[in-house]
């Protein structure tokens, strides 16, 4: 098995991935705060960590990816108030959009996508542990984390403790023992329309504690990889790490992995600039394959420039791969091309360098195109599977497991001569966008025309 190396933000070094439990890797990636439709930049961590999971599975590891949805947050109260709607309703609607939009990327779903609102019990329990260990204190129904009670705070982000700003503004300033402290629990304020019971009265959790509790609940402590955008390192991840270490005396995660931001005309893409494009809108325009290929063209740690031109480049590259795929045969690829396929996977093992891996994939395509006679496509299929792009080959491999299961049941029904059931399953598949074609090698699943 290849040794997989990843850059760890905490130690600022590339480290070998040494799973907590042999053969198993747990990944937690911070998901969106659902106060509006997600923008195209939000798709980057979704793509990076979904592809990482696929690669780890290719390498024989059992990977569990948890990506949360922050559906309790100040931003949601503010956005709901601005349009005069209940905050829970707005969050629910935006969560549904997020699932639908990211679904169109064609990468499948994470293994778990917990909502903060469904995890308030474990969140309260972790805050209680922090209060008990005197790392947190309650004031007027709020609870704050006592930052200076934890030696080593600031290690993840590498910031000097005296130059930190928790970004909470004036909120709670008169109740905090130290301006450096941050909120774990906030008492319900006027204009907030959701609240949960706690030992400190009605209120709701702060953002950072939601992730600490959800990650622990689903992956345990000291899980393998904690990920998210580089903009989350401070204060969000610093605080997640601090809460768990203080409350449980064990680290939250073994390795911290951060993706670079999307850049538009030299400026970081953020919603406040108003130059952002919605993920759903971009997907409707270029499709999931082009967008996934666009993201794969940059190293995950680097910022990536976003422009129409880059998207067009990716669309052309997708077409080149499709084109090559049409000329390939179904069988094994020639051994002489194996070093290029190997270079692809080596690049992924080397700090998940999808950009370099794609270079090897394009070299493979060029070499295959140059050959006379039919070339077997097994290498290309294997590489594209890991990137979540096997659909470029328009083949069965890209059909979701539910569709494959239906297709198998249809085959069984036909073998049992239950034509009515077979037809019913065929119709059900068509609704999902798939069609069974009876080819020379048996039934094949292809995207419905
Ligand atoms: Zn988080």
Short mmCIF file of C-alpha atoms and ligand atoms in Angstrom, two decimals, residues 28-31 68 70 207-208 210-212 214 226-227 232 236-237 240, ligand 1:
data_model
loop_
_atom_site.label_atom_id
_atom_site.label_comp_id
_atom_site.label_asym_id
_atom_site.label_seq_id
_atom_site.Cartn_x
_atom_site.Cartn_y
_atom_site.Cartn_z
CA UNK A 28 -14.77 15.68 9.70
CA UNK A 29 -15.19 18.61 7.32
CA UNK A 30 -16.94 21.80 8.40
CA UNK A 31 -19.98 22.43 6.25
CA UNK A 68 -22.00 19.07 9.28
CA UNK A 70 -24.68 24.66 10.89
CA UNK A 207 -20.90 27.95 16.59
CA UNK A 208 -17.58 26.38 17.64
CA UNK A 210 -21.51 22.66 17.79
CA UNK A 211 -18.68 21.18 15.70
CA UNK A 212 -16.67 19.84 18.67
CA UNK A 214 -20.92 16.71 16.52
CA UNK A 226 -10.30 17.53 10.54
CA UNK A 227 -10.84 19.68 7.49
CA UNK A 232 -11.79 28.59 9.49
CA UNK A 236 -13.35 28.33 14.56
CA UNK A 237 -10.90 25.44 14.50
CA UNK A 240 -12.97 23.49 18.41
ZN1 LIG B 1 -16.87 23.50 12.21
#
